[in-house]
PDB file of C-alpha atoms in Angstrom:
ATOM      1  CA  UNK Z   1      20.909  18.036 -36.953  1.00 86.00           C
ATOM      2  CA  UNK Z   2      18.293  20.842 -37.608  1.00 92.00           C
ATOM      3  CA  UNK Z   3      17.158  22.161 -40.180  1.00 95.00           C
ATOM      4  CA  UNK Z   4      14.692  25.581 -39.991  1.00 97.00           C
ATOM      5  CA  UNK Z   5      11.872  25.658 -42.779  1.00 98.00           C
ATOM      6  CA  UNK Z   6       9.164  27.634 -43.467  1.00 98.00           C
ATOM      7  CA  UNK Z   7       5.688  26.702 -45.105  1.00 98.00           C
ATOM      8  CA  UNK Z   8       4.480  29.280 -47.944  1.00 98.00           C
ATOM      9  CA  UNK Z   9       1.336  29.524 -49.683  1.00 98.00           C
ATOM     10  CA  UNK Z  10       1.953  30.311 -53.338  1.00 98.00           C
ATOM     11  CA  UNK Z  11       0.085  31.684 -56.171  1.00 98.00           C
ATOM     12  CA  UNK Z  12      -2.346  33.162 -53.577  1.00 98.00           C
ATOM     13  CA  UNK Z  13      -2.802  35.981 -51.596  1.00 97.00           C
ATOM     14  CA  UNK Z  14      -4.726  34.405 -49.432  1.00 97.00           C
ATOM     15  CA  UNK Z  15      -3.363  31.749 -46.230  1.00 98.00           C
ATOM     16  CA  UNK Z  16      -4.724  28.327 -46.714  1.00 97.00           C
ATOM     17  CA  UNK Z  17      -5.153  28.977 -50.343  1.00 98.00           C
ATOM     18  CA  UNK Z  18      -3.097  28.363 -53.171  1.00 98.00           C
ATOM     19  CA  UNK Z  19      -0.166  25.438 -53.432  1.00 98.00           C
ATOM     20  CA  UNK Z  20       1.823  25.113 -50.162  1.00 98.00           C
ATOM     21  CA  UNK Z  21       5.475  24.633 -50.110  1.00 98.00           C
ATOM     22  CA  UNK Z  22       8.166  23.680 -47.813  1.00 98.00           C
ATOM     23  CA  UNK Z  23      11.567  25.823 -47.860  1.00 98.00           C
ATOM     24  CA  UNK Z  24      13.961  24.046 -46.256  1.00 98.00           C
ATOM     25  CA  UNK Z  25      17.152  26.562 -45.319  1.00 98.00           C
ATOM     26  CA  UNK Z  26      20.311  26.168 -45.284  1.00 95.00           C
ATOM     27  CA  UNK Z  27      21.061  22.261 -46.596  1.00 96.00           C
ATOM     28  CA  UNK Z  28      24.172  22.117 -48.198  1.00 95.00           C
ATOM     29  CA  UNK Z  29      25.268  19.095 -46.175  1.00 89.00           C
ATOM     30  CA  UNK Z  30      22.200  17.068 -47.083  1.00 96.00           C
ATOM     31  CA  UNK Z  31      22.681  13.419 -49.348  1.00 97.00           C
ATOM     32  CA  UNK Z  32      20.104  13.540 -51.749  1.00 97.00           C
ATOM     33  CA  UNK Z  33      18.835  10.582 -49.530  1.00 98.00           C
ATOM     34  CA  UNK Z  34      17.922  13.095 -47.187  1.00 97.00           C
ATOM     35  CA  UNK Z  35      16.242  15.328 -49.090  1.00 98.00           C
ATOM     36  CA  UNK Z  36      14.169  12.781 -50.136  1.00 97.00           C
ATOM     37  CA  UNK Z  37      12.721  11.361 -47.260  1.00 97.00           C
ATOM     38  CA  UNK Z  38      12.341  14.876 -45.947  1.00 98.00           C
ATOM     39  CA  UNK Z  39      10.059  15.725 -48.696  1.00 97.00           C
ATOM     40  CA  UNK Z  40       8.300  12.502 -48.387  1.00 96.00           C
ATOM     41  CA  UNK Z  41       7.862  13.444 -44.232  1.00 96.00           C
ATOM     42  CA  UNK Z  42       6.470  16.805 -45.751  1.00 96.00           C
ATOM     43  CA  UNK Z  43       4.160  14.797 -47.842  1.00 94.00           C
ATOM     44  CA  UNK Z  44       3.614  18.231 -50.029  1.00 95.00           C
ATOM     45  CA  UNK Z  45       3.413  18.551 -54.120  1.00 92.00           C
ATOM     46  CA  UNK Z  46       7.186  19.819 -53.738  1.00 95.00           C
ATOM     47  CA  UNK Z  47       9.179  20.947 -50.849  1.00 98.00           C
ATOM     48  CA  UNK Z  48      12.538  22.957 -51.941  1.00 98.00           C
ATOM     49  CA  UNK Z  49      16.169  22.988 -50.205  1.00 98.00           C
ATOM     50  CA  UNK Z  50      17.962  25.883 -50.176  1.00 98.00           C
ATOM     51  CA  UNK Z  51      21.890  25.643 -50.832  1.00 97.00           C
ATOM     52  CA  UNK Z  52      24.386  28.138 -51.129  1.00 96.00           C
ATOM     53  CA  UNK Z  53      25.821  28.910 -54.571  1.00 95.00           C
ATOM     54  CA  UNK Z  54      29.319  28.255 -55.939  1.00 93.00           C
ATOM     55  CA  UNK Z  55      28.146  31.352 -57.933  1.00 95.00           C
ATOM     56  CA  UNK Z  56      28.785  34.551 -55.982  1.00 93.00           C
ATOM     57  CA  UNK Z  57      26.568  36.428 -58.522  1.00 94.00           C
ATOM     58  CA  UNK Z  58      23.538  34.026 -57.595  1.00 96.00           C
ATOM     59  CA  UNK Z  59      21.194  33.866 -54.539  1.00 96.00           C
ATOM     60  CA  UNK Z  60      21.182  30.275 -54.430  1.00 97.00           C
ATOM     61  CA  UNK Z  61      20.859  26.655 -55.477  1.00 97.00           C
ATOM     62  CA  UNK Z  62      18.153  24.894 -55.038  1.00 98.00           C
ATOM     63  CA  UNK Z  63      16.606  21.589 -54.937  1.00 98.00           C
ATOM     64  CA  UNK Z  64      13.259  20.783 -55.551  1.00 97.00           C
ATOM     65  CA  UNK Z  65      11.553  17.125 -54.561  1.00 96.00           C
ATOM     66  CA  UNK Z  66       8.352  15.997 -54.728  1.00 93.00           C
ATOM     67  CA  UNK Z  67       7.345  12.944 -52.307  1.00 92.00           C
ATOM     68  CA  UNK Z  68       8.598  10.276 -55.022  1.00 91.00           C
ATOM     69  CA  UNK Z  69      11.618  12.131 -56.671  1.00 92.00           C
ATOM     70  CA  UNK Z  70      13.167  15.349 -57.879  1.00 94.00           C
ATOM     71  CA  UNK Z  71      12.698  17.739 -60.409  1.00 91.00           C
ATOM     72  CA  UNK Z  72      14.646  19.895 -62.637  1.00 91.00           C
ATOM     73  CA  UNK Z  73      12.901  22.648 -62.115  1.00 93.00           C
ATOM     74  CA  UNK Z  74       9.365  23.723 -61.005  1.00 93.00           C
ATOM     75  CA  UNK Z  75       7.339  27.072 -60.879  1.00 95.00           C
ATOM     76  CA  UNK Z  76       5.860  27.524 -57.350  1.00 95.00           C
ATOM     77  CA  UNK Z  77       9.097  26.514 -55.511  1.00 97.00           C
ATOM     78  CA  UNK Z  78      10.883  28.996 -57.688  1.00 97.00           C
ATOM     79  CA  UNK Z  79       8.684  31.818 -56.456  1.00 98.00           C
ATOM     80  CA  UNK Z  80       7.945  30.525 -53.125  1.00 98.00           C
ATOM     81  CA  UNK Z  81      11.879  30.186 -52.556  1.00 98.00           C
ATOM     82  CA  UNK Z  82      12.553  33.767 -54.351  1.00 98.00           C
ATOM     83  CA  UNK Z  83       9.744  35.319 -51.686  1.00 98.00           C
ATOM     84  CA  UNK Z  84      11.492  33.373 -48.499  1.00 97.00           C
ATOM     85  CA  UNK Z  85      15.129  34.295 -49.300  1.00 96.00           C
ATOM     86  CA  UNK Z  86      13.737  37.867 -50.113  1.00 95.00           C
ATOM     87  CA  UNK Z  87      11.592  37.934 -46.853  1.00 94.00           C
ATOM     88  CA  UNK Z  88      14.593  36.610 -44.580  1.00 92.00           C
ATOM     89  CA  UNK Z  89      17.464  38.985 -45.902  1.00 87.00           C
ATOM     90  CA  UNK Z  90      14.686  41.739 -45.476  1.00 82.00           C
ATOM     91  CA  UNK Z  91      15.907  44.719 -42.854  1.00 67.00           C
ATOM     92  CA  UNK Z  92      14.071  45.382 -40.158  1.00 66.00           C
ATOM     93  CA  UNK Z  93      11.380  48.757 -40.799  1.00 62.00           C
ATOM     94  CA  UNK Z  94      12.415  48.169 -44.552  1.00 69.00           C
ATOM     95  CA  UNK Z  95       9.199  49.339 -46.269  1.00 77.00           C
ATOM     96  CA  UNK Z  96       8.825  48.863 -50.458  1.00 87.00           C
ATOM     97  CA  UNK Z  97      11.453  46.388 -52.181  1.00 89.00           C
ATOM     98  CA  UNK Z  98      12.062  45.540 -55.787  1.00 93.00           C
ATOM     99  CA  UNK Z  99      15.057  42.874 -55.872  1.00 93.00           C
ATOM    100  CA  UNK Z 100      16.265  40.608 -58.754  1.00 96.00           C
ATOM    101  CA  UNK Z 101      18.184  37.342 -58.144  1.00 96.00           C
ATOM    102  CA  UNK Z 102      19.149  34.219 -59.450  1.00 97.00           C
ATOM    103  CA  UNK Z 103      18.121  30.867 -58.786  1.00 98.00           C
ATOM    104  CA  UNK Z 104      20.213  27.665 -59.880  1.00 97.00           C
ATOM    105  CA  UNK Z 105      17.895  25.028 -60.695  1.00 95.00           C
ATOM    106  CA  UNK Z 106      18.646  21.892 -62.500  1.00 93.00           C
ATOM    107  CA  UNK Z 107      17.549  23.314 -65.365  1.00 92.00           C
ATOM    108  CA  UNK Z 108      19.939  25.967 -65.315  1.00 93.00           C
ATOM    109  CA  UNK Z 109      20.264  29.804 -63.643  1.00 96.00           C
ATOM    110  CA  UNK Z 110      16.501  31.270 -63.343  1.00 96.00           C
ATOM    111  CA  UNK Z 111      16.296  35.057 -63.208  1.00 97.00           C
ATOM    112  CA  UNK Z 112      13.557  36.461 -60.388  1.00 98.00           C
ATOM    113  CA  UNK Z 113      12.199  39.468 -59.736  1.00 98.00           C
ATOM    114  CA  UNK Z 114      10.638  40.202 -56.414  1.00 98.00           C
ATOM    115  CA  UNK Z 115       8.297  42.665 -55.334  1.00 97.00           C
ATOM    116  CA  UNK Z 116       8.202  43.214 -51.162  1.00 95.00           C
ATOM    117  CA  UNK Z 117       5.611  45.765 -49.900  1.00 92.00           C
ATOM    118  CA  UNK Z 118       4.760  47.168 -46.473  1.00 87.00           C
ATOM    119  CA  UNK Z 119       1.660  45.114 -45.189  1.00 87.00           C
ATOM    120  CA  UNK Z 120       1.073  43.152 -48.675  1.00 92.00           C
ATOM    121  CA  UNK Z 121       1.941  39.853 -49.654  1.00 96.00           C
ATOM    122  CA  UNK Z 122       5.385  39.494 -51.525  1.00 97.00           C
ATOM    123  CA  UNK Z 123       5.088  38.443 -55.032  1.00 98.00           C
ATOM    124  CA  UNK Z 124       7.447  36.985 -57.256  1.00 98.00           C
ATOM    125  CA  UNK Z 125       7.933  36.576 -60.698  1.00 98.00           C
ATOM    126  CA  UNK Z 126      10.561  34.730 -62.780  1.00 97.00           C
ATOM    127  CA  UNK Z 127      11.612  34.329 -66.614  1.00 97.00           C
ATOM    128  CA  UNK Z 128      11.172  31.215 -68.107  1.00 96.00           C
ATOM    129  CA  UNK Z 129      14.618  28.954 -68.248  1.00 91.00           C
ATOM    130  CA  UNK Z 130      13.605  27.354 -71.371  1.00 93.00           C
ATOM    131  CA  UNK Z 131      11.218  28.256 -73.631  1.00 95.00           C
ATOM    132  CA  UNK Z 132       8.278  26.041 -74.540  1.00 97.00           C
ATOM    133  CA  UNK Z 133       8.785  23.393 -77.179  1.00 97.00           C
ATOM    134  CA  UNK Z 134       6.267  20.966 -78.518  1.00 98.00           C
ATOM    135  CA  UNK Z 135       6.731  16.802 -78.508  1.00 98.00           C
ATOM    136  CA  UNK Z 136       5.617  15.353 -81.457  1.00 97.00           C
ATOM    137  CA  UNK Z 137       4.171  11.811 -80.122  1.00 96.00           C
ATOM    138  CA  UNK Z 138       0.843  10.002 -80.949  1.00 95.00           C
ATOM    139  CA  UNK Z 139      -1.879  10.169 -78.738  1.00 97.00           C
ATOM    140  CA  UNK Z 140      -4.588   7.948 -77.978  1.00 97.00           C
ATOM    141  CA  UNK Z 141      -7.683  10.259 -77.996  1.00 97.00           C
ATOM    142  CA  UNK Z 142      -9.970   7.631 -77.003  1.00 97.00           C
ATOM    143  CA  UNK Z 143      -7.594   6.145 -74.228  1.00 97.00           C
ATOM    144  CA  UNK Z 144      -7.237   9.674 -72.985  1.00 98.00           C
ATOM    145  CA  UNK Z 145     -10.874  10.063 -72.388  1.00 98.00           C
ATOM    146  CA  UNK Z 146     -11.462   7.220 -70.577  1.00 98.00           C
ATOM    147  CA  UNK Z 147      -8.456   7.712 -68.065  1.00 98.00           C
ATOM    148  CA  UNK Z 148     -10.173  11.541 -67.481  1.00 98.00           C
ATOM    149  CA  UNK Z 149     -13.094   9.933 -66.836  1.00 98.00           C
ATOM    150  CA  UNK Z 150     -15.152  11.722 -69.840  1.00 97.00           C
ATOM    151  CA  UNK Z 151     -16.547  11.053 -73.184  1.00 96.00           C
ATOM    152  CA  UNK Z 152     -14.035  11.355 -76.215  1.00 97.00           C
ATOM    153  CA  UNK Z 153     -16.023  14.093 -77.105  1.00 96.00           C
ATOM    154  CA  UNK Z 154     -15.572  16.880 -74.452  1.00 96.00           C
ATOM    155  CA  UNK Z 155     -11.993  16.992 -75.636  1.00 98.00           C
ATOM    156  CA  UNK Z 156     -10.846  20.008 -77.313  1.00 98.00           C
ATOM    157  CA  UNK Z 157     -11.662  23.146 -77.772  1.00 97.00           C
ATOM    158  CA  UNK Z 158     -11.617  25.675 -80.972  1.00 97.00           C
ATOM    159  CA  UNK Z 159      -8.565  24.842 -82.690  1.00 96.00           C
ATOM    160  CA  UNK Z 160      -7.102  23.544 -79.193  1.00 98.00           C
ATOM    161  CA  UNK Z 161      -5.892  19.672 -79.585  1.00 98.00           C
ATOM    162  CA  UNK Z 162      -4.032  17.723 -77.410  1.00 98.00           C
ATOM    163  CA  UNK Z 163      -0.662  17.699 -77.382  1.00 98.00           C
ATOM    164  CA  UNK Z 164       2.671  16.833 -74.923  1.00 98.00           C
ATOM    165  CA  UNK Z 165       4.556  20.673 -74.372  1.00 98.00           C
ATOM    166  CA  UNK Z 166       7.885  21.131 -71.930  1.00 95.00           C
ATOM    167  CA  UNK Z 167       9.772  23.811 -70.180  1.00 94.00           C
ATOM    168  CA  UNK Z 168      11.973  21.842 -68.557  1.00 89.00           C
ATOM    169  CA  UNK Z 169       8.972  19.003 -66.733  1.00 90.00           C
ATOM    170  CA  UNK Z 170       6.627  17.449 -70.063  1.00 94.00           C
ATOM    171  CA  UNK Z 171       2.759  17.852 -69.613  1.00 97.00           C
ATOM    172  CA  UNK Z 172       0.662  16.109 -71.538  1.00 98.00           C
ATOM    173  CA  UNK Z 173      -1.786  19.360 -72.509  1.00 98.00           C
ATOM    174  CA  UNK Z 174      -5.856  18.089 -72.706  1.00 98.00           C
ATOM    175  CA  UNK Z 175      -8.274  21.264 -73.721  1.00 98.00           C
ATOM    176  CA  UNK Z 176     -11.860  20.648 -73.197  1.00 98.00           C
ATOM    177  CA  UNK Z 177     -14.603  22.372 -74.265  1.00 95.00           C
ATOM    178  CA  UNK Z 178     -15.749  24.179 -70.863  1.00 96.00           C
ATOM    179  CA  UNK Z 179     -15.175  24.394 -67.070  1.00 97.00           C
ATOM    180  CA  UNK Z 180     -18.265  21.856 -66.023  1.00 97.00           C
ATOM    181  CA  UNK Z 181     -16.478  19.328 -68.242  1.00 97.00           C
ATOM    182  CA  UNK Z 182     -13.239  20.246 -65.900  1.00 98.00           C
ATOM    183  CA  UNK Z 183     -15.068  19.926 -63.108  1.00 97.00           C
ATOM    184  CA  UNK Z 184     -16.732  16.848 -63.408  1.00 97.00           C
ATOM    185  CA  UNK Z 185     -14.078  14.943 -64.899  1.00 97.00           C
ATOM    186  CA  UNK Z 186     -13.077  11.395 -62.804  1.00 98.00           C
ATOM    187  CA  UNK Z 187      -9.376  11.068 -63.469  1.00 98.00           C
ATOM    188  CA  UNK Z 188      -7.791   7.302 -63.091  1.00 98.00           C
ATOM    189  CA  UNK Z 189      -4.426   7.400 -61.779  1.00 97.00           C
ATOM    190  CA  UNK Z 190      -3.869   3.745 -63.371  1.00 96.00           C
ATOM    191  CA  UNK Z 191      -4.867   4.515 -66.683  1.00 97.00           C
ATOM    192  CA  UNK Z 192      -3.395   7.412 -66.770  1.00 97.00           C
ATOM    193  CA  UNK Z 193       0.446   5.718 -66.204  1.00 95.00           C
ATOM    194  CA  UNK Z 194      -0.822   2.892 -68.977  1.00 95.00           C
ATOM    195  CA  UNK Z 195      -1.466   5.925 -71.737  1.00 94.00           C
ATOM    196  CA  UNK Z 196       0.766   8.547 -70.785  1.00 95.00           C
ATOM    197  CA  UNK Z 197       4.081   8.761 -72.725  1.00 95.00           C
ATOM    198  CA  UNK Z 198       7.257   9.213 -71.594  1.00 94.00           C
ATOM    199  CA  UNK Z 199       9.111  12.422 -72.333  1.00 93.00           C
ATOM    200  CA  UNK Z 200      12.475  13.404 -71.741  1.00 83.00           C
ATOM    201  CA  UNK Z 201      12.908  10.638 -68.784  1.00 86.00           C
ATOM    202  CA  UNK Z 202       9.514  11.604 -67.191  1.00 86.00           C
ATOM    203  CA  UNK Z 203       6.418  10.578 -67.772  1.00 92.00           C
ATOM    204  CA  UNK Z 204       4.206  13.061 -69.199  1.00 96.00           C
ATOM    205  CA  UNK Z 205       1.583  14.947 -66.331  1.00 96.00           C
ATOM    206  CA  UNK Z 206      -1.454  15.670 -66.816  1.00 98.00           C
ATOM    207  CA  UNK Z 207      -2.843  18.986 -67.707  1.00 98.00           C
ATOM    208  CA  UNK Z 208      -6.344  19.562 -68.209  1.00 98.00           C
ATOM    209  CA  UNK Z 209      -8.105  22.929 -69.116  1.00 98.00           C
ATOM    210  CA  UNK Z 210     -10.682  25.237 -70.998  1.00 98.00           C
ATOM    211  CA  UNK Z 211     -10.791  28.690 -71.319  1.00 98.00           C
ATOM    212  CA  UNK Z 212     -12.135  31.345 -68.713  1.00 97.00           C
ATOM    213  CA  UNK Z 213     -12.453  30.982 -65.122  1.00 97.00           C
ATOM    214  CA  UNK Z 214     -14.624  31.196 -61.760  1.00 97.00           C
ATOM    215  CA  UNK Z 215     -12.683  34.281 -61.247  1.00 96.00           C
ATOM    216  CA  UNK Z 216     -14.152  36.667 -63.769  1.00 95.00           C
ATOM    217  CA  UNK Z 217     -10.426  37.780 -64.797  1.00 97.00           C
ATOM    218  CA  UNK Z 218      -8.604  34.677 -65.490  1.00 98.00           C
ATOM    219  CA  UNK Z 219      -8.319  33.414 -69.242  1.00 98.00           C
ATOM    220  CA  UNK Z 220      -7.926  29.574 -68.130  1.00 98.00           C
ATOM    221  CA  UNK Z 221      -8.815  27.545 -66.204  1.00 98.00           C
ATOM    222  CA  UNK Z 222      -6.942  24.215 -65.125  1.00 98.00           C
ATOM    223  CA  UNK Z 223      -6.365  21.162 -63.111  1.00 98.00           C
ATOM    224  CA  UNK Z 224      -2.965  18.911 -62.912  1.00 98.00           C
ATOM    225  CA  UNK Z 225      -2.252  15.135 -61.911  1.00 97.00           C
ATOM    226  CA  UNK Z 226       0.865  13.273 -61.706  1.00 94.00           C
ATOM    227  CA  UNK Z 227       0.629  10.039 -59.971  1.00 92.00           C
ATOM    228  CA  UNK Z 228       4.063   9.374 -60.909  1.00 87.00           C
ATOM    229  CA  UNK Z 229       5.354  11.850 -58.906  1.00 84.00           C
ATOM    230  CA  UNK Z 230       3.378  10.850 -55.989  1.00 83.00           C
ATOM    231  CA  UNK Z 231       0.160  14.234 -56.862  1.00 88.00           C
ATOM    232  CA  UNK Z 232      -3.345  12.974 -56.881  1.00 92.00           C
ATOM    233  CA  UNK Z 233      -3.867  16.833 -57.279  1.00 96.00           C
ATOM    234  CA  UNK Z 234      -1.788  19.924 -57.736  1.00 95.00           C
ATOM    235  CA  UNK Z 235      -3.478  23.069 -56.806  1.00 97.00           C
ATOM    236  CA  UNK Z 236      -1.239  25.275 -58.832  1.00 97.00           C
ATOM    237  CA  UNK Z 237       1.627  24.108 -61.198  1.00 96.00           C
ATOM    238  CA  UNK Z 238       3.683  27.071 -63.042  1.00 95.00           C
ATOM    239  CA  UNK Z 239       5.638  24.624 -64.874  1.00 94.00           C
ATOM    240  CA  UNK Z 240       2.549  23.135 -66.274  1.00 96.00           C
ATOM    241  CA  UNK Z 241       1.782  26.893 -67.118  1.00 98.00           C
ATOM    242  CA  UNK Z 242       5.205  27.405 -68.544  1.00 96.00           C
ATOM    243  CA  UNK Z 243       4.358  24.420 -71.023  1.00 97.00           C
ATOM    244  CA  UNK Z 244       0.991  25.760 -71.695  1.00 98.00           C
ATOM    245  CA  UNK Z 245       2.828  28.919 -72.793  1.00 98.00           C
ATOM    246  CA  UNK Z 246       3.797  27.175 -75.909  1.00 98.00           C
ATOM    247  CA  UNK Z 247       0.202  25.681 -76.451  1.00 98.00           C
ATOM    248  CA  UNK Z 248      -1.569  29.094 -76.095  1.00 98.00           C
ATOM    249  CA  UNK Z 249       1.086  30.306 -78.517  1.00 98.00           C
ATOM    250  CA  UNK Z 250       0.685  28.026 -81.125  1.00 98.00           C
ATOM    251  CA  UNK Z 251      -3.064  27.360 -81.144  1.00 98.00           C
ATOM    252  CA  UNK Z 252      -3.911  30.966 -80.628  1.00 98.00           C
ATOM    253  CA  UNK Z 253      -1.681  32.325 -82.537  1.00 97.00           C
ATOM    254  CA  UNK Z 254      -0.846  35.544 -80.616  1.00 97.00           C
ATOM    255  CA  UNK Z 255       0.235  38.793 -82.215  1.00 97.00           C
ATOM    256  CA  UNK Z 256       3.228  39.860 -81.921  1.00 98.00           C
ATOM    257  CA  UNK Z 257       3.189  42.293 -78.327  1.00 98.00           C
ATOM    258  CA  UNK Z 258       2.393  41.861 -74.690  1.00 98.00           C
ATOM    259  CA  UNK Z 259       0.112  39.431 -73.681  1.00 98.00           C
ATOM    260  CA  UNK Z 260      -0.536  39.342 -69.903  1.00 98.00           C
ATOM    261  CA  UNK Z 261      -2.941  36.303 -68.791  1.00 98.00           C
ATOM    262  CA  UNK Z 262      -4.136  34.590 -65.633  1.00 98.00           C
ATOM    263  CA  UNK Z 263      -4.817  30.934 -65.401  1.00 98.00           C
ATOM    264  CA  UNK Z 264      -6.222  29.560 -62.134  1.00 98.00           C
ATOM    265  CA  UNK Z 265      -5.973  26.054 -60.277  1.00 98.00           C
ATOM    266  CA  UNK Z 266      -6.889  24.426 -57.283  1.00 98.00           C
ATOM    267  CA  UNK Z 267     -10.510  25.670 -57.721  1.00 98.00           C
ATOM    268  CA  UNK Z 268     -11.824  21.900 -57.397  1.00 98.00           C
ATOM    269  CA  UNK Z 269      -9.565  21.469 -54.095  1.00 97.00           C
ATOM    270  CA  UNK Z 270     -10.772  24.778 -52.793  1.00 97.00           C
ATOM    271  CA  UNK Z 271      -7.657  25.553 -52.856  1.00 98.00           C
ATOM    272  CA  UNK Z 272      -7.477  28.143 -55.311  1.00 98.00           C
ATOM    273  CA  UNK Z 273      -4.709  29.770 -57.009  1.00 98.00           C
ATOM    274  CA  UNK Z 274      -3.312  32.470 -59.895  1.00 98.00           C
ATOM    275  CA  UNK Z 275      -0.989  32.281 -61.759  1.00 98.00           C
ATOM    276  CA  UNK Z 276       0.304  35.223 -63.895  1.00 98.00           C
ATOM    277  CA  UNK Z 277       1.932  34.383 -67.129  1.00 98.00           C
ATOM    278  CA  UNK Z 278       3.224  37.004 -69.511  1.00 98.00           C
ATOM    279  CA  UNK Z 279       4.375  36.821 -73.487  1.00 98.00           C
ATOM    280  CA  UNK Z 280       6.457  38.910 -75.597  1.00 98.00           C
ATOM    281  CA  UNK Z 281       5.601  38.029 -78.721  1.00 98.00           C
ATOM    282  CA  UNK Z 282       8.294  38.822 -81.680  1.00 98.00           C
ATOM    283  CA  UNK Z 283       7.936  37.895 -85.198  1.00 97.00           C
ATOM    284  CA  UNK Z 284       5.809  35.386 -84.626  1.00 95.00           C
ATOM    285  CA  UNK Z 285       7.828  33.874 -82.005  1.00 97.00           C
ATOM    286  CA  UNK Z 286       7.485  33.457 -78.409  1.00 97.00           C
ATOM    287  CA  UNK Z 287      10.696  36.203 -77.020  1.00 97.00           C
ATOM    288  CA  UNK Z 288       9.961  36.210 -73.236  1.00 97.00           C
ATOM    289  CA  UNK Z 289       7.539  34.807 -71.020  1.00 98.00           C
ATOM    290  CA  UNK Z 290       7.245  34.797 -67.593  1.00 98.00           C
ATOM    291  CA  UNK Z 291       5.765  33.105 -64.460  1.00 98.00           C
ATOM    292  CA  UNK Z 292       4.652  35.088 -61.245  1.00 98.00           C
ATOM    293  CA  UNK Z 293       2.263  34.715 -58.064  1.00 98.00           C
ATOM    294  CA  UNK Z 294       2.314  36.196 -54.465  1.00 98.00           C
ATOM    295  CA  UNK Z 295       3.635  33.990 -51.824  1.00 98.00           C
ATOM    296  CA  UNK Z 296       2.486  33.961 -48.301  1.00 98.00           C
ATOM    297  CA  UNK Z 297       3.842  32.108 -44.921  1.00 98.00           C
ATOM    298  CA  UNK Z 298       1.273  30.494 -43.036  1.00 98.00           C
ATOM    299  CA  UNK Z 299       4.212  28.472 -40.763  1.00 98.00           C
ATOM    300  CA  UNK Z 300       7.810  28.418 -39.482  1.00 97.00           C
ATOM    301  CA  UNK Z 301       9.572  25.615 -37.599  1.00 97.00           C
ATOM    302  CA  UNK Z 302      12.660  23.343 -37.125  1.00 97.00           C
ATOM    303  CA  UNK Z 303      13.483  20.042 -38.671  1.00 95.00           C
ATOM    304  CA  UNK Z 304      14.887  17.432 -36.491  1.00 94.00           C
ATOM    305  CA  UNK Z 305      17.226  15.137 -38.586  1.00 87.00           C
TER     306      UNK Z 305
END
């Protein structure tokens, strides 16, 4: 059996930037076996199967593994997998595109939006399938410290604390007080899985930022680790940015309106990435928020099974 993939770059404009991705076509007759050793083989922070959807309203199901298990849903295999299908089903001499579709996830139906033009990178943006909600679990300031490597005291920032925020994956959220503290941190993989909580099944990633950016335009900047599930490093993570969505909400306390901000990754990996998040804010509450990024193939091939 064979199975044609390609390899996208996402949440970068740039090739050999940003968090690659597998896309795995057409794998409805995969066991979950399968999948997993194929994402394992990829040895990549997540590589996503494509299936087709019982749904005939939806573009299709997918699956999303990292090398150690799968996830319920995840940001840069949503828009990586939104750009691909978008790219493949694109016409020949088709120039500009604007397309919405819907992506089952195992978090539920995901509405995309994707932008194709003529000689650009696609990009791809998507509307959060749940919301940002806060766990309420004690945390170990000290024992947090030590497993990022710094003193107890480069942790927080203004009236940013940590705390544990989901969108479907938990993140354990750590602010600190600039990007040299960021930088410099030495995280510890086994201290990390003795202090990290579990959360909804999964134990709780870590999420580290501060505000600003290398790039002058971004508003955060950020790193994530999850040995659990098999990342020493994550150059970008938009689920970690979907949880942070809450965080920035609630510590900041945004006015109600449009709040468009950037948060880049991978910077440390030179590997570096943007993410776009954007927040309606109603009544105090959080009413939409997105994810978005370009998406760029750097390879195509075939899978032999």
């Amino acid at each position: 059996m064979a199975l044609n993939y390609d390899i996208y770059d996402v949440f970068t404009e740039t090739k050999m930037a940003g968090n690659p991705l597998a896309v795995m076509y057409d794998a409805d007759d995969l066991p979950q076996a399968t999948m997993q050793a194929i994402a394992r083989e990829m040895n990549l922070s997540e590589t996503v199967f494509i299936n087709r959807s019982t749904n005939p309203s939806h573009a299709a199901s997918l699956r999303i593994f990292t090398p150690s298990g799968e996830l319920p849903f995840a940001g840069h295999p949503t828009v990586g997998a939104a750009v691909a299908i978008a790219e493949r089903n694109r016409g020949e001499g088709d120039d500009d595109i604007d397309m919405v579709c819907v992506l089952e996830e195992k978090v539920g139906p995901v509405r995309c939006a994707v932008k194709m033009r003529a000689g650009a990178v696609s990009f791809a943006e998507f509307d959060l399938p749940r919301k940002s909600s806060r766990v309420e679990l004690p945390l170990d300031h000290a024992a947090l410290a030590d497993a990022l490597g710094v003193s107890e005291g480069h942790l927080g920032f203004e009236n940013h604390v940590p705390s544990i925020w989901t969108a479907g994956v938990p993140f354990l959220l750590v602010p600190m007080h600039n990007i040299a503290a960021v930088r410099d941190m030495d995280f510890d993989a086994n201290l990390w899985l003795r202090t990290a909580p579990l959360v909804e099944g999964l134990l709780a990633a870590a999420y580290i930022y501060c505000r600003g950016g290398v790039n002058h335009a971004a508003k955060f900047h950020a790193r994530m680790f999850s040995p659990e599930m098999g990342i020493a490093e994550d150059p970008a993570t938009g689920s970690a940015a979907a949880a942070l969505s809450g965080a920035i909400h609630h510590f900041d306390g945004l006015t109600d309106g449009h709040h468009p901000l950037l948060i880049e990754q991978g910077v440390e990996m030179e590997r570096p990435s943007h993410i776009h998040l954007r927040m309606d804010i109603k009544d105090n509450e959080i009413a939409r928020a997105r994810i978005g990024g370009h998406a760029v193939r750097v390879a195509s091939g075939t899978f032999e099974i």
